[in-house]
Coordinates of C-alpha atoms in Angstrom, one line a residue:
M18 CA 119.7 93.3 91.7
L19 CA 117.9 90.1 92.2
E20 CA 119.1 88.9 88.5
A21 CA 122.6 89.9 89.5
A22 CA 122.1 87.6 93.0
A23 CA 121.1 84.7 91.0
A24 CA 123.7 84.9 88.6
G25 CA 126.1 84.9 91.5
T26 CA 127.5 88.3 91.4
T27 CA 127.2 91.1 94.2
A28 CA 125.8 94.2 93.2
P29 CA 127.0 97.4 94.6
A30 CA 126.2 98.3 98.0
V31 CA 123.5 100.9 98.6
P32 CA 123.9 104.1 100.7
H33 CA 123.3 103.3 104.5
T34 CA 123.3 105.8 107.4
V35 CA 122.2 105.4 111.2
R36 CA 120.7 108.4 112.1
A37 CA 119.8 107.8 115.8
R38 CA 120.0 105.4 118.6
H39 CA 117.7 104.9 121.8
E40 CA 117.8 102.6 124.9
Y41 CA 114.2 102.0 126.8
R42 CA 112.1 99.6 128.3
R43 CA 114.8 96.9 128.1
M44 CA 115.6 97.2 124.6
R45 CA 118.0 99.2 122.0
T46 CA 117.1 101.0 118.8
A47 CA 118.7 102.1 115.9
E48 CA 117.4 104.0 112.7
H49 CA 118.8 102.8 109.7
F50 CA 118.0 104.6 106.4
F51 CA 119.2 103.1 102.8
E52 CA 119.1 105.0 99.5
V53 CA 118.1 102.1 96.8
P54 CA 117.2 102.2 93.3
L55 CA 113.7 103.2 92.1
D56 CA 113.9 100.5 89.8
H57 CA 115.8 97.6 90.5
F58 CA 115.1 95.9 87.3
G59 CA 115.8 98.3 84.7
G60 CA 113.9 99.6 81.8
G61 CA 111.5 101.8 83.2
S62 CA 111.4 105.5 83.5
G63 CA 112.8 105.4 87.0
A64 CA 116.7 104.2 85.9
G65 CA 118.9 105.7 88.0
E66 CA 116.4 107.5 90.4
T67 CA 116.9 106.4 94.1
I68 CA 114.4 106.7 96.8
T69 CA 114.7 106.0 100.8
V70 CA 113.9 102.9 102.7
F71 CA 113.7 103.2 106.4
A72 CA 114.0 100.4 108.9
R73 CA 114.5 100.4 112.6
E74 CA 116.5 97.9 114.7
Y75 CA 115.3 96.1 118.0
V76 CA 117.7 94.8 120.2
S77 CA 117.1 93.3 123.8
A78 CA 119.0 94.9 126.6
D79 CA 119.8 91.4 128.0
H80 CA 122.4 91.1 125.3
S81 CA 125.4 93.6 125.7
E82 CA 126.2 95.4 122.8
E83 CA 129.3 93.3 121.9
E84 CA 126.9 90.0 121.8
A85 CA 124.1 91.9 119.9
A86 CA 126.6 92.7 117.3
E87 CA 127.1 89.0 116.7
L88 CA 123.5 88.0 116.7
P89 CA 121.8 86.9 113.5
W90 CA 119.2 89.3 111.8
L91 CA 115.7 88.8 111.6
L92 CA 113.7 90.7 108.9
Y93 CA 109.9 91.5 110.0
L94 CA 107.5 92.0 106.8
Q95 CA 104.6 93.7 108.0
G96 CA 101.3 93.2 106.6
G97 CA 99.4 95.3 103.9
P98 CA 100.2 96.3 101.6
G99 CA 100.8 99.8 102.3
G100 CA 101.4 99.4 106.3
R101 CA 104.3 100.7 107.7
G102 CA 106.6 98.7 110.2
N103 CA 105.2 98.3 113.6
R104 CA 106.6 100.9 116.2
L105 CA 107.3 98.9 119.2
P106 CA 106.9 100.5 122.6
S107 CA 108.5 97.3 124.1
L108 CA 109.4 93.8 123.3
G109 CA 106.3 91.6 123.8
G110 CA 104.8 88.9 122.2
W111 CA 106.8 87.5 119.1
S112 CA 109.4 90.3 119.0
K113 CA 110.1 89.3 122.6
A114 CA 110.6 85.8 121.4
A115 CA 112.5 86.8 118.6
A116 CA 114.6 89.2 120.6
K117 CA 116.2 86.3 122.4
D118 CA 118.0 85.0 119.4
F119 CA 118.0 88.0 117.0
R120 CA 118.8 91.4 115.9
I121 CA 115.2 92.2 114.6
L122 CA 115.0 94.9 111.6
M123 CA 111.4 96.1 111.3
L124 CA 111.3 97.3 107.4
D125 CA 108.8 100.4 106.3
Q126 CA 108.5 99.0 103.1
R127 CA 108.9 101.1 100.3
G128 CA 106.1 104.0 100.1
T129 CA 105.1 103.9 103.6
G130 CA 106.2 105.6 107.1
L131 CA 109.6 106.9 106.3
S132 CA 110.4 105.1 103.2
T133 CA 109.5 107.7 100.5
P134 CA 105.8 107.6 101.6
I135 CA 103.2 108.0 98.8
D136 CA 99.9 109.8 99.7
R137 CA 97.6 112.1 98.1
N138 CA 100.1 115.0 98.8
T139 CA 103.0 113.5 97.4
L140 CA 102.0 111.3 94.6
P141 CA 101.1 114.2 92.4
L142 CA 105.0 114.9 92.6
R143 CA 105.6 112.3 89.9
G144 CA 103.6 114.2 87.2
N145 CA 100.3 113.2 85.5
D146 CA 98.2 110.2 86.2
A147 CA 100.3 107.9 83.5
D148 CA 103.5 109.2 85.1
Q149 CA 101.9 108.3 88.7
L150 CA 100.8 104.9 87.4
E151 CA 104.6 104.0 86.4
Y152 CA 105.7 105.2 89.6
L153 CA 103.4 103.0 91.5
T154 CA 104.6 99.8 89.3
H155 CA 107.7 99.8 91.2
F156 CA 105.9 99.4 94.7
R157 CA 105.1 95.7 94.4
A158 CA 106.7 92.6 96.3
D159 CA 109.2 92.3 93.7
S160 CA 110.7 95.5 94.6
I161 CA 110.1 95.1 98.3
V162 CA 112.3 91.9 98.1
A163 CA 115.1 93.8 95.7
D164 CA 115.1 96.3 98.7
A165 CA 115.6 93.4 101.2
E166 CA 118.5 92.0 99.4
A167 CA 120.1 95.7 99.0
I168 CA 119.5 96.1 102.8
R169 CA 121.1 92.7 103.5
H170 CA 124.3 93.2 101.8
A171 CA 124.4 97.2 102.9
L172 CA 124.2 95.5 106.6
G173 CA 127.0 92.7 105.7
S174 CA 124.5 90.3 106.7
A175 CA 124.8 86.3 105.8
P176 CA 121.4 85.0 104.7
W177 CA 118.9 86.0 107.3
T178 CA 115.7 84.9 108.6
I179 CA 112.5 86.3 107.7
Y180 CA 109.0 86.6 109.1
G181 CA 105.9 87.5 107.0
Q182 CA 102.9 88.3 108.7
S183 CA 99.9 88.5 106.2
Y184 CA 100.9 90.6 103.1
G185 CA 104.6 90.1 104.6
G186 CA 104.0 86.3 103.6
F187 CA 103.4 87.2 100.2
C188 CA 106.7 89.1 100.1
A189 CA 108.3 85.9 101.6
L190 CA 107.0 83.8 98.7
S191 CA 108.2 86.5 96.3
Y192 CA 111.9 86.3 98.2
L193 CA 112.1 82.6 98.0
S194 CA 111.2 82.6 94.1
F195 CA 113.7 85.5 93.3
A196 CA 116.5 85.6 95.9
P197 CA 116.5 82.2 97.9
E198 CA 120.1 82.6 98.4
G199 CA 119.5 85.6 100.7
L200 CA 117.5 83.6 103.3
R201 CA 118.7 81.2 105.8
E202 CA 114.7 80.3 106.6
A203 CA 111.5 81.7 106.6
L204 CA 108.3 82.0 108.9
I205 CA 104.8 83.0 107.6
T206 CA 101.8 83.6 109.6
G207 CA 98.5 84.1 107.7
G208 CA 100.3 84.8 104.5
L209 CA 100.5 81.9 101.8
A210 CA 99.3 84.0 98.8
P211 CA 97.9 82.2 95.7
L212 CA 100.6 81.9 93.1
R213 CA 98.2 82.2 90.3
G214 CA 95.3 84.2 89.2
P215 CA 92.7 85.7 88.4
A216 CA 92.2 87.7 91.4
D217 CA 88.3 87.0 91.2
R218 CA 89.2 83.3 92.8
V219 CA 90.5 85.3 95.7
Y220 CA 87.6 87.1 96.2
Q221 CA 84.8 84.2 95.6
A222 CA 86.8 82.4 98.6
T223 CA 87.2 85.5 100.7
Y224 CA 83.3 86.5 100.3
R225 CA 82.6 83.0 101.3
R226 CA 84.5 83.2 104.4
V227 CA 83.5 86.7 105.5
A228 CA 79.8 85.6 105.1
A229 CA 80.5 82.5 107.6
R230 CA 82.2 84.8 109.7
N231 CA 79.2 87.1 109.8
A232 CA 77.1 84.2 110.8
E233 CA 79.1 83.4 113.5
Y234 CA 79.3 87.0 114.9
F235 CA 75.6 87.3 114.8
A236 CA 75.1 84.0 116.6
A237 CA 77.2 85.2 119.2
Y238 CA 75.8 88.7 119.6
P239 CA 72.1 88.3 118.2
E240 CA 71.0 91.6 119.2
D241 CA 74.0 93.0 116.8
R242 CA 72.1 91.7 113.4
A243 CA 69.3 94.2 114.4
A244 CA 71.8 97.1 115.2
V245 CA 73.6 96.7 111.9
S246 CA 70.4 96.8 109.9
R247 CA 68.8 99.6 112.0
I248 CA 72.4 101.5 111.1
A249 CA 71.9 100.7 107.6
R250 CA 68.4 102.0 107.3
H251 CA 69.0 105.1 109.0
L252 CA 72.1 105.8 106.7
R253 CA 69.9 105.4 103.5
D254 CA 67.5 107.8 105.0
T255 CA 69.7 110.3 106.7
E256 CA 72.9 112.0 105.6
E257 CA 75.4 111.4 108.6
Y258 CA 79.0 112.7 108.2
L259 CA 82.4 111.7 109.7
P260 CA 84.4 114.0 111.3
D261 CA 86.7 114.4 108.5
G262 CA 83.8 115.8 106.4
G263 CA 83.3 112.4 104.4
R264 CA 79.9 110.9 104.4
L265 CA 79.2 107.6 106.3
T266 CA 77.3 105.7 103.7
V267 CA 75.9 102.1 104.2
E268 CA 79.2 100.8 102.2
R269 CA 81.4 102.5 104.0
F270 CA 79.8 101.7 107.6
Q271 CA 80.1 98.1 106.3
M272 CA 84.0 98.2 106.6
V273 CA 83.6 97.7 110.2
G274 CA 83.4 94.2 109.1
S275 CA 87.4 94.5 109.1
F276 CA 86.6 93.5 112.9
L277 CA 85.7 90.2 112.0
G278 CA 89.3 89.1 110.7
G279 CA 90.4 88.8 114.5
N280 CA 90.3 87.0 117.7
T281 CA 91.5 90.0 119.5
R282 CA 89.2 92.5 118.0
V283 CA 85.9 90.7 117.2
D284 CA 84.4 91.7 120.5
T285 CA 85.2 95.2 120.0
L286 CA 82.8 95.3 117.3
H287 CA 79.9 94.6 119.8
H288 CA 81.2 97.4 121.7
L289 CA 81.0 99.8 119.0
L290 CA 77.5 99.0 118.0
E291 CA 75.9 99.1 121.2
D292 CA 76.2 102.8 121.7
A293 CA 75.9 104.1 118.0
F294 CA 72.5 106.1 118.5
V295 CA 71.8 109.1 120.5
A296 CA 68.5 111.1 121.2
T297 CA 68.6 114.7 119.6
P298 CA 66.2 117.7 118.9
D299 CA 65.9 116.2 115.5
G300 CA 65.6 112.7 116.4
E301 CA 67.9 110.0 116.5
R302 CA 71.1 110.3 115.2
L303 CA 74.4 108.6 115.2
S304 CA 76.6 109.2 118.2
D305 CA 79.8 111.5 117.7
A306 CA 81.8 108.9 119.9
F307 CA 80.3 106.4 117.5
L308 CA 81.1 108.3 114.3
E309 CA 84.9 109.1 115.4
Q310 CA 85.3 105.5 115.9
V311 CA 84.0 104.4 112.6
R312 CA 86.2 106.9 110.9
G313 CA 89.3 105.4 112.0
L314 CA 87.9 102.3 110.9
V315 CA 87.0 103.4 107.3
T316 CA 89.3 106.1 106.0
R317 CA 92.5 104.9 104.1
A318 CA 94.3 108.6 105.1
G319 CA 97.0 106.5 107.0
N320 CA 97.7 103.9 104.3
P321 CA 96.5 105.0 101.0
L322 CA 98.7 102.4 99.4
Y323 CA 96.6 99.7 100.8
A324 CA 93.7 101.3 98.5
L325 CA 95.8 102.0 95.7
M326 CA 97.8 98.5 95.2
H327 CA 95.8 95.8 97.0
E328 CA 94.0 94.2 94.0
S329 CA 97.6 94.5 92.4
I330 CA 98.9 91.8 94.8
Y331 CA 97.0 89.4 92.9
G332 CA 97.8 90.7 89.5
Q333 CA 100.1 88.5 87.3
G334 CA 99.4 89.1 83.4
E335 CA 96.1 90.2 83.4
A336 CA 94.3 93.2 85.0
T337 CA 92.3 93.1 87.9
D338 CA 89.7 95.2 87.0
W339 CA 88.2 95.6 90.3
A340 CA 87.5 92.1 91.3
A341 CA 85.9 92.4 94.2
L342 CA 83.4 94.7 92.7
R343 CA 82.6 92.3 89.9
V344 CA 82.5 89.2 92.3
L345 CA 80.1 91.1 94.7
Q346 CA 77.4 90.2 91.9
D347 CA 77.6 86.6 93.1
F348 CA 77.3 87.7 96.7
P349 CA 74.0 89.9 96.8
E350 CA 74.1 89.8 100.6
F351 CA 76.7 91.9 100.7
R352 CA 75.1 94.4 98.6
P353 CA 74.7 97.7 100.7
E354 CA 71.0 98.0 99.6
A355 CA 70.4 94.2 100.8
A356 CA 67.8 94.2 103.7
E357 CA 70.1 92.8 106.0
P358 CA 73.7 93.7 104.5
L359 CA 76.6 91.7 105.8
L360 CA 79.8 93.5 107.0
T361 CA 82.6 93.4 104.6
G362 CA 86.2 92.4 105.0
E363 CA 89.3 93.9 103.2
M364 CA 87.7 94.2 99.5
V365 CA 88.6 97.6 98.0
Y366 CA 85.7 99.0 95.8
P367 CA 86.2 102.1 93.2
W368 CA 83.8 104.0 95.2
Y369 CA 86.6 104.3 98.2
F370 CA 88.3 106.9 95.9
E371 CA 84.9 109.1 95.5
Q372 CA 83.9 108.7 99.4
D373 CA 87.0 108.7 101.2
P374 CA 88.1 112.4 101.2
A375 CA 92.1 111.2 101.6
L376 CA 91.7 109.0 98.6
R377 CA 89.6 111.3 96.2
P378 CA 92.9 112.8 94.6
L379 CA 94.1 109.4 93.7
G380 CA 90.7 108.3 92.0
N381 CA 92.0 108.5 88.4
V382 CA 95.4 106.7 89.0
A383 CA 93.4 104.0 91.0
Q384 CA 91.3 103.3 87.9
L385 CA 94.5 102.7 85.8
L386 CA 95.8 100.6 88.2
A387 CA 92.8 98.6 87.8
E388 CA 93.0 98.4 84.1
K389 CA 97.0 97.6 84.0
P390 CA 97.1 94.4 81.7
N391 CA 100.5 93.6 81.9
W392 CA 101.5 93.0 85.8
K393 CA 104.7 90.9 86.0
P394 CA 104.9 87.5 87.8
L395 CA 105.1 88.0 91.6
Y396 CA 106.1 84.0 91.8
N397 CA 108.4 81.5 90.0
P398 CA 106.7 78.2 90.6
D399 CA 109.7 76.4 89.4
R400 CA 112.1 77.8 91.8
L401 CA 109.6 77.5 94.5
A402 CA 108.9 73.7 93.5
A403 CA 112.7 73.2 94.0
N404 CA 113.1 75.2 97.3
T405 CA 115.5 74.3 99.5
V406 CA 115.2 77.2 102.2
P407 CA 113.5 75.8 105.3
V408 CA 110.0 77.5 105.3
A409 CA 106.9 76.9 108.1
A410 CA 104.0 78.7 107.8
A411 CA 100.8 78.9 110.1
V412 CA 97.6 78.5 108.4
Y413 CA 94.3 80.1 110.3
S414 CA 91.4 77.5 109.4
E415 CA 88.7 80.5 109.4
D416 CA 91.2 83.2 108.0
I417 CA 88.7 86.0 106.1
Y418 CA 91.6 87.5 104.6
V419 CA 93.7 84.8 103.2
D420 CA 91.8 81.7 102.7
R421 CA 92.5 78.4 104.0
D422 CA 92.2 76.4 100.7
L423 CA 94.0 78.8 98.5
S424 CA 96.6 78.7 101.2
L425 CA 97.1 74.9 101.4
E426 CA 96.8 75.0 97.7
T427 CA 100.2 77.0 97.9
A428 CA 101.7 75.3 100.6
S429 CA 101.6 72.2 98.4
A430 CA 103.6 73.8 95.6
V431 CA 106.5 74.9 98.0
R432 CA 109.0 72.1 98.3
G433 CA 109.5 71.6 102.1
L434 CA 107.1 74.0 103.3
Q435 CA 105.5 72.9 106.7
V436 CA 102.2 73.7 107.5
W437 CA 100.9 74.2 110.9
E438 CA 97.1 74.5 110.6
T439 CA 94.9 75.8 113.3
A440 CA 91.3 76.8 114.2
D441 CA 92.4 78.4 117.7
F442 CA 93.4 82.1 115.8
H443 CA 92.1 84.1 113.2
H444 CA 94.1 86.6 111.2
D445 CA 95.5 88.5 113.9
G446 CA 96.8 85.5 115.7
I447 CA 100.3 87.1 116.4
A448 CA 98.3 89.7 118.7
D449 CA 96.8 86.9 120.5
D450 CA 99.8 84.6 121.0
G451 CA 102.5 85.7 119.3
E452 CA 105.3 84.5 121.3
G453 CA 103.7 80.6 121.3
I454 CA 103.3 81.2 117.4
F455 CA 106.7 82.4 116.8
G456 CA 108.2 79.8 119.1
R457 CA 106.5 77.1 117.2
L458 CA 107.3 77.9 113.5
L459 CA 111.1 78.7 114.5
G460 CA 111.2 75.3 116.2
M461 CA 109.7 73.8 112.8
V462 CA 112.2 75.3 110.3
R463 CA 115.3 74.6 113.1
S464 CA 113.9 70.9 113.3
V465 CA 114.8 70.7 109.6
R466 CA 118.5 71.3 110.0
K467 CA 119.0 68.5 112.8

């Protein structure tokens, strides 16, 4: 597909159906389903097989149906990997701003949501562990971009605008690498991926950023340093179980550090910790309310592809080999046996597949993914260096998920990419001021055209 586009030819249109339309809260939606090749590039065992990819269209009811049909498309690429497209209850934040000028297409990236989903129940349909590994190799950014181009052609769209948040920004860089002719402009928030490996350099930077964010958090809530250490000591001495039956270990508890990646969520961490313990006939135990909230933070039942594919998004030509675990040896303050362990971020460790009930059946294929030595390149540095598509990116100075220094390194390698660096937001900036951030980036790319 992408090779055909690069050569100036048009690939056959993929089947496309619209199954439902709805109108509510001043917006109209349409549910689009596309049948796309499992293997866009050929040479694999999936040749000729198709999968379903779903996307929901959002249009402001301020536009008549006739006016809306003339609006250009904006494709939103969700963070992840493994996260389905947002289900918007109404237009607000960035989507409200975008809907003034665009028809928004919210993509369920392959393997998520309604797009031939992958989980512990569906993946065994592929066969043995080796068969599952082969299948999963078709679920990285290069295939997501090929899906997007197939969808664009099916919709009859001219080159469109893309907006990539977090991992969606990684996909945007792959789009600029392999199918820039499909793009009018690209907006990226918290998502400038490193263009070269190994994955270790990502985690060296990530651990440092997360350690600094821990220090900032505990300075704001000094009582929470003692609370985290107390919970860790309790979990070493007492077996506590989450509502899904999985044991809450120290390392699983440390995953609540995911809250540290946001402006809008960081104070919620304090509220989580403040009522962790209750008195019982057997002494102090963790409360049911606490355990239920933690369960939602530490299970990957809702997005197993995140755990499976996370390190592979940094794999280019070499095995990732559980990079986060290996680099952990250089940061003992994050180890679960530390006297005062720090909270972790988005790192993925092999024990996920032992301790999370939703992931246990996927442990063997997760190991094969970690060992895979020959991941294809996800970016084309030469094409990025010669880029002609207007691109604007928000880089968050203290982002614990996508490192600022690595982001600026990438920005310097993409011709014409404009950077807006800000310390006002963390990784979830668009949840804080999505309308303002979107408007600023759109203004930056549009200024290039004047």
